[in-house]
CSV table of C-alpha atoms in Angstrom, one decimal:
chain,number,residue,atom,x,y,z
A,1,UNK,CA,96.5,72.4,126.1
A,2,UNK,CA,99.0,73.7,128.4
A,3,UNK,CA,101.9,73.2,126.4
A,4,UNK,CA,99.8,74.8,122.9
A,5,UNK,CA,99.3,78.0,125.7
A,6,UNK,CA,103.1,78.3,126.4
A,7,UNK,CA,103.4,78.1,122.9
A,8,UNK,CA,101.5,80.9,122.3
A,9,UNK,CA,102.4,83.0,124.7
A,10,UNK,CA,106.2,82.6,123.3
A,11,UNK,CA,105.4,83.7,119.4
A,12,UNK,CA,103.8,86.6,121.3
A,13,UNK,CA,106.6,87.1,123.6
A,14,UNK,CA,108.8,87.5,120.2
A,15,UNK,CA,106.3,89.7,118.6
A,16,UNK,CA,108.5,93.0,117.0
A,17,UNK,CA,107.0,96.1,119.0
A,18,UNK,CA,107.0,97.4,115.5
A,19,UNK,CA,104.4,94.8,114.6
A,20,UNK,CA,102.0,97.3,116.4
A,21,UNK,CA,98.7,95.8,117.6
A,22,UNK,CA,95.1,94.8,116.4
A,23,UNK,CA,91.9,96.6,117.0
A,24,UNK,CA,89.8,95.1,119.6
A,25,UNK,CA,87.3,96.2,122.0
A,26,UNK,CA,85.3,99.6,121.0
A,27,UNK,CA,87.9,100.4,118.2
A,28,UNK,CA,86.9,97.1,116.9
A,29,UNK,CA,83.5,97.2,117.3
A,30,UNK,CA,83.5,100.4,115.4
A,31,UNK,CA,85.3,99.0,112.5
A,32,UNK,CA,82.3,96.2,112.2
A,33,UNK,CA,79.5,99.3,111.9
A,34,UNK,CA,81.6,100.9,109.0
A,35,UNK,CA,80.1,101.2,105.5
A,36,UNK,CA,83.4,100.3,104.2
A,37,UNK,CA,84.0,96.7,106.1
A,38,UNK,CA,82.7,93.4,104.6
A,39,UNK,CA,83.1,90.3,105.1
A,40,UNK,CA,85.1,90.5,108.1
A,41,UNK,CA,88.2,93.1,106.0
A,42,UNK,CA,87.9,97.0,104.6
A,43,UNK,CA,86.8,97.1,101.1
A,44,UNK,CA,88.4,99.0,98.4
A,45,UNK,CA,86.5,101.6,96.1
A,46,UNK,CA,85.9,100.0,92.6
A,47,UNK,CA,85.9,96.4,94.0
A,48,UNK,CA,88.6,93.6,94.9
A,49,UNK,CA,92.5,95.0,94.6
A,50,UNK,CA,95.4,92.7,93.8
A,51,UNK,CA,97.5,93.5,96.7
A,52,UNK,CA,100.3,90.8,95.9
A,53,UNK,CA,103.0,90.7,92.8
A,54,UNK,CA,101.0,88.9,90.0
A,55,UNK,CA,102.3,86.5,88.0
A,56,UNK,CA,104.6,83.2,88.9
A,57,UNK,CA,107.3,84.0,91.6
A,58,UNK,CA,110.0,82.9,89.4
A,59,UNK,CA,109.1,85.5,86.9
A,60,UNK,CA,109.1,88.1,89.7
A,61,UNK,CA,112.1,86.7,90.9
A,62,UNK,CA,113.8,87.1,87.2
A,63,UNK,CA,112.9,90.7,87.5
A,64,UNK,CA,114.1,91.5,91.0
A,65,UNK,CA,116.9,90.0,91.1
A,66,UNK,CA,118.1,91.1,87.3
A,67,UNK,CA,121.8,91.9,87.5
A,68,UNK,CA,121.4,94.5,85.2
A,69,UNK,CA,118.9,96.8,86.2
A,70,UNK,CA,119.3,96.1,90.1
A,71,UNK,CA,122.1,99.1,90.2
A,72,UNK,CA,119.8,101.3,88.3
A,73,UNK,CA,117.3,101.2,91.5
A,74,UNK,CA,119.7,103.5,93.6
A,75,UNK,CA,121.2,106.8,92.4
A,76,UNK,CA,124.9,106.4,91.7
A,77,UNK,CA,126.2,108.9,94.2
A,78,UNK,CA,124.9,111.1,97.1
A,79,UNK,CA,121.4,112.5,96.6
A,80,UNK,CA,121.7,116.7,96.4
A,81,UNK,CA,119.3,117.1,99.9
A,82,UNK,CA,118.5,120.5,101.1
A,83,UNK,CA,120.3,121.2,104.8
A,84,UNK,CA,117.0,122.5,106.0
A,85,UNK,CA,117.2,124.4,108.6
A,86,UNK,CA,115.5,126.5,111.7
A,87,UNK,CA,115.5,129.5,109.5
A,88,UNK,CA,114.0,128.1,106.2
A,89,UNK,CA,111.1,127.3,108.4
A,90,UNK,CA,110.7,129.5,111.2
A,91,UNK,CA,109.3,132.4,109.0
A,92,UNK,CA,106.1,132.2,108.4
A,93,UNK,CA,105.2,131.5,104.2
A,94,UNK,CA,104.6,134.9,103.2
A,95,UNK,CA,101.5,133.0,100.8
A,96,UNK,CA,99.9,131.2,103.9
A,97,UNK,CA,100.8,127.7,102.7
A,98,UNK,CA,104.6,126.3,102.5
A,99,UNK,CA,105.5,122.6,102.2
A,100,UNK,CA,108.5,120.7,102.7
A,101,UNK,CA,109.3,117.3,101.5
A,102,UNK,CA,111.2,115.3,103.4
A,103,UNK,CA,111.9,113.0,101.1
A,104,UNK,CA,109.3,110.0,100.6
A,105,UNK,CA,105.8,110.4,101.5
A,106,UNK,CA,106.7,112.9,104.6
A,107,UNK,CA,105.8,116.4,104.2
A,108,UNK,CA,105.6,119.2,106.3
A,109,UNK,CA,103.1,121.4,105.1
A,110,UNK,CA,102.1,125.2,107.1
A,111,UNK,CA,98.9,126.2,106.3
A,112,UNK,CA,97.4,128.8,107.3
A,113,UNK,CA,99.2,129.1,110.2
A,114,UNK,CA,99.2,125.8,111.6
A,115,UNK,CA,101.7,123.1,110.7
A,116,UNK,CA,100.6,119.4,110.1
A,117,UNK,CA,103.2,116.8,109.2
A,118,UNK,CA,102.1,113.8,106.9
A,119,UNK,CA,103.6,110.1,107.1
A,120,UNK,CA,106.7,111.1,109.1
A,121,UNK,CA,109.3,108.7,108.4
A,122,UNK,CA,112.6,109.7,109.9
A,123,UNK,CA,113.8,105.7,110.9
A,124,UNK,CA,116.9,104.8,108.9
A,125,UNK,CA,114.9,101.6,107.4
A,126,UNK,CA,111.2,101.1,106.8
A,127,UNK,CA,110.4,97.9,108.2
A,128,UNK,CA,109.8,95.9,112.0
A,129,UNK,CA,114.4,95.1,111.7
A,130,UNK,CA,116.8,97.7,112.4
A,131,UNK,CA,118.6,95.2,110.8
A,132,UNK,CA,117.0,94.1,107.8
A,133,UNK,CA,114.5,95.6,105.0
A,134,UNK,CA,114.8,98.9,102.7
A,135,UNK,CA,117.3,101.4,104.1
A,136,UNK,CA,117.2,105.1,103.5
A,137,UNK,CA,119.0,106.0,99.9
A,138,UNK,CA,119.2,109.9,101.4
A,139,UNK,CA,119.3,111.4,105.1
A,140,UNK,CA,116.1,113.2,106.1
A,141,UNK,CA,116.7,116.9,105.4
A,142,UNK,CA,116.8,118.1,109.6
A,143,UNK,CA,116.6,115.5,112.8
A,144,UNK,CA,113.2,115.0,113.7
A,145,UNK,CA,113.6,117.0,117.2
A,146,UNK,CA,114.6,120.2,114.9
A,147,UNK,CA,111.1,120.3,113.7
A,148,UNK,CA,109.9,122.4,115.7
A,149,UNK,CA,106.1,122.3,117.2
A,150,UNK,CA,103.4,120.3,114.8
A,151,UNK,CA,99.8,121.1,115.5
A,152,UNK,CA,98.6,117.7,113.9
A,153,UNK,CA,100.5,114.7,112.7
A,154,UNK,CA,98.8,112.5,109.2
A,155,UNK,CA,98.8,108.8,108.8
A,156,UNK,CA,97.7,107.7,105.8
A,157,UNK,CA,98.0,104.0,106.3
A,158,UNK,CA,100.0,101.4,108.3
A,159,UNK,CA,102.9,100.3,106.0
A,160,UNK,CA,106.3,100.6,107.4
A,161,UNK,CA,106.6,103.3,105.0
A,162,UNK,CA,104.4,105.7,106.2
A,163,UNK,CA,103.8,104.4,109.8
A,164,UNK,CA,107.4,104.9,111.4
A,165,UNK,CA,107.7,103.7,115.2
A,166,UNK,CA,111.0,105.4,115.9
A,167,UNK,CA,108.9,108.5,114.8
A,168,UNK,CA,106.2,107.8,116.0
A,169,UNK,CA,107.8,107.5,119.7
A,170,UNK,CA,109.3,110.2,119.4
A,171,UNK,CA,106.7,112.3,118.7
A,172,UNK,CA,104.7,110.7,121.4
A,173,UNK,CA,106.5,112.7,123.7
A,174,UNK,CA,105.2,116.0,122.4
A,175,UNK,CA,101.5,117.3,122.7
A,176,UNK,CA,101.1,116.9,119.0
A,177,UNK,CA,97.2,115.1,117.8
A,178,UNK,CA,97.1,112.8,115.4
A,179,UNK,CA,94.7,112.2,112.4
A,180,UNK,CA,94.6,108.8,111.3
A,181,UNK,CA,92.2,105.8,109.5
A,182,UNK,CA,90.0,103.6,111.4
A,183,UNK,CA,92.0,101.3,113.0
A,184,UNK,CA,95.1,102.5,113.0
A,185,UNK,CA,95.1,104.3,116.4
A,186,UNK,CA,95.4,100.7,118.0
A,187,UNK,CA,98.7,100.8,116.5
A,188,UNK,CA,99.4,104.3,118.3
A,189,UNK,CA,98.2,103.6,121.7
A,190,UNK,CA,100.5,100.7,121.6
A,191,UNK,CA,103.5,102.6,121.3
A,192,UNK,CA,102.8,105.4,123.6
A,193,UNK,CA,100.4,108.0,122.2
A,194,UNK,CA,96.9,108.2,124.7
A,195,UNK,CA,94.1,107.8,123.2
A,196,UNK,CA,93.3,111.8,124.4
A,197,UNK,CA,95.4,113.0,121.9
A,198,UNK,CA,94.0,110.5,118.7
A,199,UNK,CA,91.2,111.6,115.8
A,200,UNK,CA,90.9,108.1,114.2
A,201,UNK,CA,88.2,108.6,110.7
A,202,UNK,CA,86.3,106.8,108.2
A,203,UNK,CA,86.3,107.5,104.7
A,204,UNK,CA,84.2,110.7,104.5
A,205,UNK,CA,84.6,111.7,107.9
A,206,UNK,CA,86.3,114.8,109.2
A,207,UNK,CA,87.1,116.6,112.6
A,208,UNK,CA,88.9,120.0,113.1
A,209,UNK,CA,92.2,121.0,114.6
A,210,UNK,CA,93.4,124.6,115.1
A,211,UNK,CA,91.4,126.2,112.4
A,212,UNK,CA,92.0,123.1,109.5
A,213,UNK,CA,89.8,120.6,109.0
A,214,UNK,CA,90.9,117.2,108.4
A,215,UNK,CA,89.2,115.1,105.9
A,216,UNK,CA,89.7,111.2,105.4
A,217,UNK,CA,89.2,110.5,101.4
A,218,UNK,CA,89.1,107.0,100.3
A,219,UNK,CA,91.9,105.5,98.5
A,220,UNK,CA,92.5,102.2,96.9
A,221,UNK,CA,95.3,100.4,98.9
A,222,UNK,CA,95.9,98.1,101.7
A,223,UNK,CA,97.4,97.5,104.8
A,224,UNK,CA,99.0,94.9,107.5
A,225,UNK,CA,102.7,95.5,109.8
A,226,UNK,CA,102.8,91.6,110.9
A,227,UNK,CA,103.1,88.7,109.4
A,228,UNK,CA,99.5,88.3,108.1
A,229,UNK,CA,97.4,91.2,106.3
A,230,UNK,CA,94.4,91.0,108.4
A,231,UNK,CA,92.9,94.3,106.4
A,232,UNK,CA,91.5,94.9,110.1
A,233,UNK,CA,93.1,98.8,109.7
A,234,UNK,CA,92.0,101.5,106.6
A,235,UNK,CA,94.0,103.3,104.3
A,236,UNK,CA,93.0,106.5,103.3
A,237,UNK,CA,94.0,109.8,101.2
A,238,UNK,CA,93.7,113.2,103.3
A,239,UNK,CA,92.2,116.5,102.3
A,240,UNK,CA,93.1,119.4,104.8
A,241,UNK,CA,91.4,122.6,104.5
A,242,UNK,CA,91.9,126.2,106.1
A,243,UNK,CA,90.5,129.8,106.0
A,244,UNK,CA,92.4,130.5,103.0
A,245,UNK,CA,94.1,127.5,101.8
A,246,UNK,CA,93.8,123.8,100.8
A,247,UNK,CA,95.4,120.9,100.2
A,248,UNK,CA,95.4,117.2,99.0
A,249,UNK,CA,98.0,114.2,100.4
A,250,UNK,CA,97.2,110.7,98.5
A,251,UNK,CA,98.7,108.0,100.4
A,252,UNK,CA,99.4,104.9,98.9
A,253,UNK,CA,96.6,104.4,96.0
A,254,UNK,CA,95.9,102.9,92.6
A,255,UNK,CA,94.2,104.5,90.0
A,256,UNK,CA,90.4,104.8,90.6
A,257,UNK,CA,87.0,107.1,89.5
A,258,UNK,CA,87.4,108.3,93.1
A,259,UNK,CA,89.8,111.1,92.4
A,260,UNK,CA,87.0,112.8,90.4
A,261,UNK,CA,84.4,112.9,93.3
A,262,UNK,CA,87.1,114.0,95.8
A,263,UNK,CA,87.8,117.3,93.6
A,264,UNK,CA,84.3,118.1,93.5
A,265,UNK,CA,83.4,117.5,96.5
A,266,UNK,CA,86.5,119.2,97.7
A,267,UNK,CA,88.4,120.9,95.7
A,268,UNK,CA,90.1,122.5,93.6
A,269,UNK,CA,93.6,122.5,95.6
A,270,UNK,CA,96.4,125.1,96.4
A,271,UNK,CA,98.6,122.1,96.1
A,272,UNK,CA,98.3,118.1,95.2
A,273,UNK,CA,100.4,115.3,96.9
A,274,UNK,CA,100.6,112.6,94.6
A,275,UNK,CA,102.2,109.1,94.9
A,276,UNK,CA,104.3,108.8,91.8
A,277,UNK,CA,106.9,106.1,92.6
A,278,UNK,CA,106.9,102.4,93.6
A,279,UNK,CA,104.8,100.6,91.3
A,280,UNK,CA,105.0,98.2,89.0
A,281,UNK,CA,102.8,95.8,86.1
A,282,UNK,CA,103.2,93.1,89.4
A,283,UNK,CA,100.9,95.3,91.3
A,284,UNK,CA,99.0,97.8,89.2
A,285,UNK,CA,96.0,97.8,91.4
A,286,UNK,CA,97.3,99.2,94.9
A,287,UNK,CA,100.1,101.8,93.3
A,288,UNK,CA,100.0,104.6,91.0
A,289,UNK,CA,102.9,105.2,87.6
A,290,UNK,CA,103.5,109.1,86.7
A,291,UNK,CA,100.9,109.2,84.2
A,292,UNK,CA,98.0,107.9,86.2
A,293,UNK,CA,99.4,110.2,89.1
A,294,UNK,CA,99.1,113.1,86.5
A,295,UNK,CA,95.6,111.7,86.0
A,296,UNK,CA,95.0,111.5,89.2
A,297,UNK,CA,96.0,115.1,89.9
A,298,UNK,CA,94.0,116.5,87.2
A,299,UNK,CA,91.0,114.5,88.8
A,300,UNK,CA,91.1,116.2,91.4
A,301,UNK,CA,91.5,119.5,90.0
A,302,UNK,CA,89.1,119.6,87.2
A,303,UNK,CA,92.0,120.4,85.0
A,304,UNK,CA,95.6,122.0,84.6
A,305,UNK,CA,95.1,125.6,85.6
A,306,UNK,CA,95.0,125.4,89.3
A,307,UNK,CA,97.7,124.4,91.9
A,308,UNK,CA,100.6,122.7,91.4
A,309,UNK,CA,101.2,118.8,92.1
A,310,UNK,CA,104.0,117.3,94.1
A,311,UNK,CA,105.3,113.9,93.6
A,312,UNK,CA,105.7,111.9,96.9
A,313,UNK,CA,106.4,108.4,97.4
A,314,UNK,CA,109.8,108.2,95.8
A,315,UNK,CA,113.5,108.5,95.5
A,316,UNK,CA,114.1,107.7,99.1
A,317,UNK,CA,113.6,104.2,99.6
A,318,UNK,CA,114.3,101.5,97.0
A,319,UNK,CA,110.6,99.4,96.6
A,320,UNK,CA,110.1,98.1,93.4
A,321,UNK,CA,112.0,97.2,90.2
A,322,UNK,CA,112.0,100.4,87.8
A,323,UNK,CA,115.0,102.5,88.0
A,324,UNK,CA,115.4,105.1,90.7
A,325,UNK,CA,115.0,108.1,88.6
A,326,UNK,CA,111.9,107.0,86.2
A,327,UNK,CA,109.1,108.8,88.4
A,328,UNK,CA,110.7,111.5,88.3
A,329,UNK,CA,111.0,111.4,84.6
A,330,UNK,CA,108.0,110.1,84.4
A,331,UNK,CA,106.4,113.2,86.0
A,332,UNK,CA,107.8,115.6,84.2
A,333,UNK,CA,106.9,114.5,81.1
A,334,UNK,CA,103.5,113.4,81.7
A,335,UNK,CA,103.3,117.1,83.4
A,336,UNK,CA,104.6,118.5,79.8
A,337,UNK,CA,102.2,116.8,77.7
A,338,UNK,CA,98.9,118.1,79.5
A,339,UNK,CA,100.6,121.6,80.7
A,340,UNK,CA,99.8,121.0,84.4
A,341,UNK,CA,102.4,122.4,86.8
A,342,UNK,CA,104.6,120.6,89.0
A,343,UNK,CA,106.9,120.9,91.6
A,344,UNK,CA,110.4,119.3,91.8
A,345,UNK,CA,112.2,120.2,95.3
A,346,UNK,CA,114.8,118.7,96.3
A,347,UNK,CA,114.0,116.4,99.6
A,348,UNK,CA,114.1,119.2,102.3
A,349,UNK,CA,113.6,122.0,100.1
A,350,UNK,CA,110.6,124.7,101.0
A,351,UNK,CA,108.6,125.9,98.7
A,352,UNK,CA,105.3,128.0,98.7
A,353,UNK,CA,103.2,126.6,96.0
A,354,UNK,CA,100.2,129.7,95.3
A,355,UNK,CA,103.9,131.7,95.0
A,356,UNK,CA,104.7,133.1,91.2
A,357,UNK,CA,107.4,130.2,90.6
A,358,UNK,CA,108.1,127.0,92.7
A,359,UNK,CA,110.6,124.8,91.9
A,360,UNK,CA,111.0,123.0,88.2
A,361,UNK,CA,114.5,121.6,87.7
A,362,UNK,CA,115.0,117.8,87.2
A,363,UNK,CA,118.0,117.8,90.5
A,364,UNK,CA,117.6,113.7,90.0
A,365,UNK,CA,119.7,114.0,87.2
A,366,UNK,CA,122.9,114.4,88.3
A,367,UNK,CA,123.1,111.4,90.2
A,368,UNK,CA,120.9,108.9,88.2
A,369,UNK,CA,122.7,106.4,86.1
A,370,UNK,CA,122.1,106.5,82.6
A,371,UNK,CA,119.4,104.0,81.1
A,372,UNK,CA,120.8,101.3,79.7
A,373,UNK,CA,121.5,102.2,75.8
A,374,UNK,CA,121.5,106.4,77.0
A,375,UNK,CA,119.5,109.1,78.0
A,376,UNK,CA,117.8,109.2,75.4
A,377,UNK,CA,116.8,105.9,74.8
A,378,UNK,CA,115.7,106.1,78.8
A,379,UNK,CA,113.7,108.8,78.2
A,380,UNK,CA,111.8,106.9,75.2
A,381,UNK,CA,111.3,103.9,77.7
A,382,UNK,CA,109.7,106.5,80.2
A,383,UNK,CA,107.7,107.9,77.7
A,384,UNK,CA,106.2,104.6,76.5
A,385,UNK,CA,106.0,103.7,80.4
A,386,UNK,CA,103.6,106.2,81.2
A,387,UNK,CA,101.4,106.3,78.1
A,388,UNK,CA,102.2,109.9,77.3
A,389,UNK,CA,100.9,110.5,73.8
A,390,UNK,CA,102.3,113.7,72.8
A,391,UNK,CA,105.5,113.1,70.5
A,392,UNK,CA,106.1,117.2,71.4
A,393,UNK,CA,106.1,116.7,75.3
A,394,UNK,CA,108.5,114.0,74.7
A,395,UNK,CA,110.8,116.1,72.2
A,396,UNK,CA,110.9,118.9,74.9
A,397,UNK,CA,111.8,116.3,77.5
A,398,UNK,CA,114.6,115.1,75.5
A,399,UNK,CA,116.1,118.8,74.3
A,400,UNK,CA,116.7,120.0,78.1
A,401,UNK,CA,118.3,116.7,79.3
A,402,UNK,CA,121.2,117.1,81.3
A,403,UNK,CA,123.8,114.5,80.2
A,404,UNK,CA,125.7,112.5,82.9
A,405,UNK,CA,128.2,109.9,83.0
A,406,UNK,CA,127.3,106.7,83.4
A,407,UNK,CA,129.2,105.2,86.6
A,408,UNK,CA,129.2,103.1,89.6
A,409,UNK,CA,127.0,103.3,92.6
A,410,UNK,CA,128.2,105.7,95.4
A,411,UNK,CA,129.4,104.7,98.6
A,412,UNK,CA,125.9,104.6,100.7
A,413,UNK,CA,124.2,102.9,98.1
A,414,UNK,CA,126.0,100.2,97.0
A,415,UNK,CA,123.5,96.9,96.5
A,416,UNK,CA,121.0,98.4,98.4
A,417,UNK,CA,118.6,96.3,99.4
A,418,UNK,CA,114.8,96.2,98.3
A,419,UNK,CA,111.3,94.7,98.9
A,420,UNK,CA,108.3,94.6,97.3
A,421,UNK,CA,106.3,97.6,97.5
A,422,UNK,CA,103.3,95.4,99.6
């Protein structure tokens, strides 16, 4: 027995930090008495979620390993990011609400007066290596330290992806709070943050910060850092509301009936965050395409006429098997086809979205390689990709495409390397 207890304590001992840790104690004890946990894991709204590629690994394998589309996953030269800087965000929005993607699922977003940072991922790869897993296919926009002062930081989940611990620590060090699903604060305490200075929420359950209040939303998703998915932390979509203004990040989600009880419950929305990019017919279930974003979005604002949405989850790390540019094609032309309005910065770009324009231009474009048989025919593989019905949307998308040269990957991005999205 002593020699199985050595043991142990050495697969401990080897444990990444980035690994995080498990509930237990209270935290756990509190996870038991939720509506949400059954059968010892956190259940997802409308019932079990595939959560792992589908299919036999060797067609997967096929797939992710295809010499022909694997360059198409990166952009062929160096992504067109916005230098922010001090000055782009030391002015207050002149609507009350700004937000800056920082490429991924990290936004900054001021709102009414306040500033609240989602999923900040500023580590060069996401996963528990330095050495190893998807590396950043763009810089982030300004060093994390440049920031400035953040009144409340959102996790939506525990994925490497949106749970950063070179972030993290670093923004331990500030007086920052932190809004984050059941569970995951055990994560947080490990690494630094006291327990003081953590608002940890079921689905359905909110606290205030500085004016804002800080809704957790349910989502249909998963979670797990180590080795086994113990489903022992919640995912969850966040609604943040102010005196004037309000506003909807998704997190990592599938498509669900959900969205539609979250807009009437709480919206409509100055401004959407909508995960557009990762997912794939191997996991349909826990990741959203353009058009069911688009859906998603519409959902949640009873129809096209109010705010505009922003596609997150994309274009800066490479986590499935569709080219790099496709949800950003795909947005824009599922946009087109039900008239919604969307907003296309470029990763560190500020934009005010209740302002009179935001911005629109497809900046992807002129460093995406070319779909195999042309731009064209790319487009028409989009188009079929996410459903879009309307032959006119399609035409328009088409007429306005910028033609680039076909070419080899830039330096930066050569072979990058790539991991399922789970």
């Amino acid at each position: 027995m002593a020699g199985f207890r050595t043991l142990s304590s050495g697969l401990r001992a080897l444990r990444p930090e980035a690994f995080g840790a498990d509930p237990s104690g209270e935290r756990m004890a509190r996870i038991r008495r939720s509506p949400h946990f059954k059968d010892g894991v956190f259940q997802n709204p409308g019932g079990p979620a595939r959560t792992r590629p589908s299919g036999s690994t060797l067609d997967f394998a096929k797939v992710f390993f295809d010499k022909d589309t694997r360059p198409r996953r990166a952009p062929k030269g160096t992504v067109p990011v916005h230098s922010t800087t001090l000055a782009d965000i030391a002015r207050p929005p002149a609507t009350g609400l700004r937000l800056t993607w920082m490429g991924h699922s990290s936004v900054l977003a001021e709102i009414d007066g306040r500033r609240v940072l989602f999923d900040p991922v500023w580590g060069e790869r996401c996963s528990p290596f330095p050495f190893a897993g998807p590396k950043r296919l763009h810089p982030v926009p300004l060093p994390l330290a440049a920031l400035g002062p953040v009144d409340v930081v959102v996790i939506s989940h525990d994925h490497y992806d949106h749970l950063d611990l070179p972030s993290i620590k670093a923004l331990a060090g500030t007086d920052t709070l932190f809004a984050v699903p059941l569970g995951v604060g055990a994560h947080l305490e490990h690494w630094g943050v006291s327990a003081d200075r953590l608002r940890e929420l079921d689905w359905h359950e909110a606290t205030k910060i500085g004016g804002l209040t800080l809704t957790a939303t349910p989502a249909r998703h998963f979670c797990g850092r180590g080795l086994r998915n113990t489903q022992h932390t919640l995912w969850a979509s966040w609604v943040v509301a102010g005196d004037e203004h309000r506003i909807y990040h998704s997190g990592d989600t599938g498509y669900f009936d959900g969205f539609k009880e979250i807009g009437a419950e709480h919206g409509p929305f100055d401004a959407t965050m909508i995960q557009i990019g990762a997912y794939s017919d191997f996991w349909p279930d826990i990741h959203m395409t353009p058009e069911e974003g688009m859906r998603a979005h519409l959902d949640l604002q009873g129809g096209p006429e109010h705010g505009p949405m922003l596609p997150i989850h994309w274009a800066t790390f490479n986590l499935a098997t569709h080219p790099w540019a496709d949800p950003g094609e795909g947005t824009l032309a599922a946009a087109r086809a039900v008239g919604a309005a969307v907003a296309l910065p470029r990763p560190g770009e500020p934009f005010e979205p209740t302002a009179e324009t935001v911005p629109s231009q497809p900046w992807w474009r002129g460093v995406a390689l070319a779909p195999a048989g042309g731009r064209a025919a790319g487009e028409a593989l989009v188009g079929a990709g996410v459903k879009t019905a309307s032959d006119a949307a399609a035409a328009v998308a088409q007429a306005d495409t910028v033609s680039d040269d076909d070419g080899k990957v830039g330096k930066g991005t050569e072979d990058p390397e790539s991991l399922p999205a789970s």
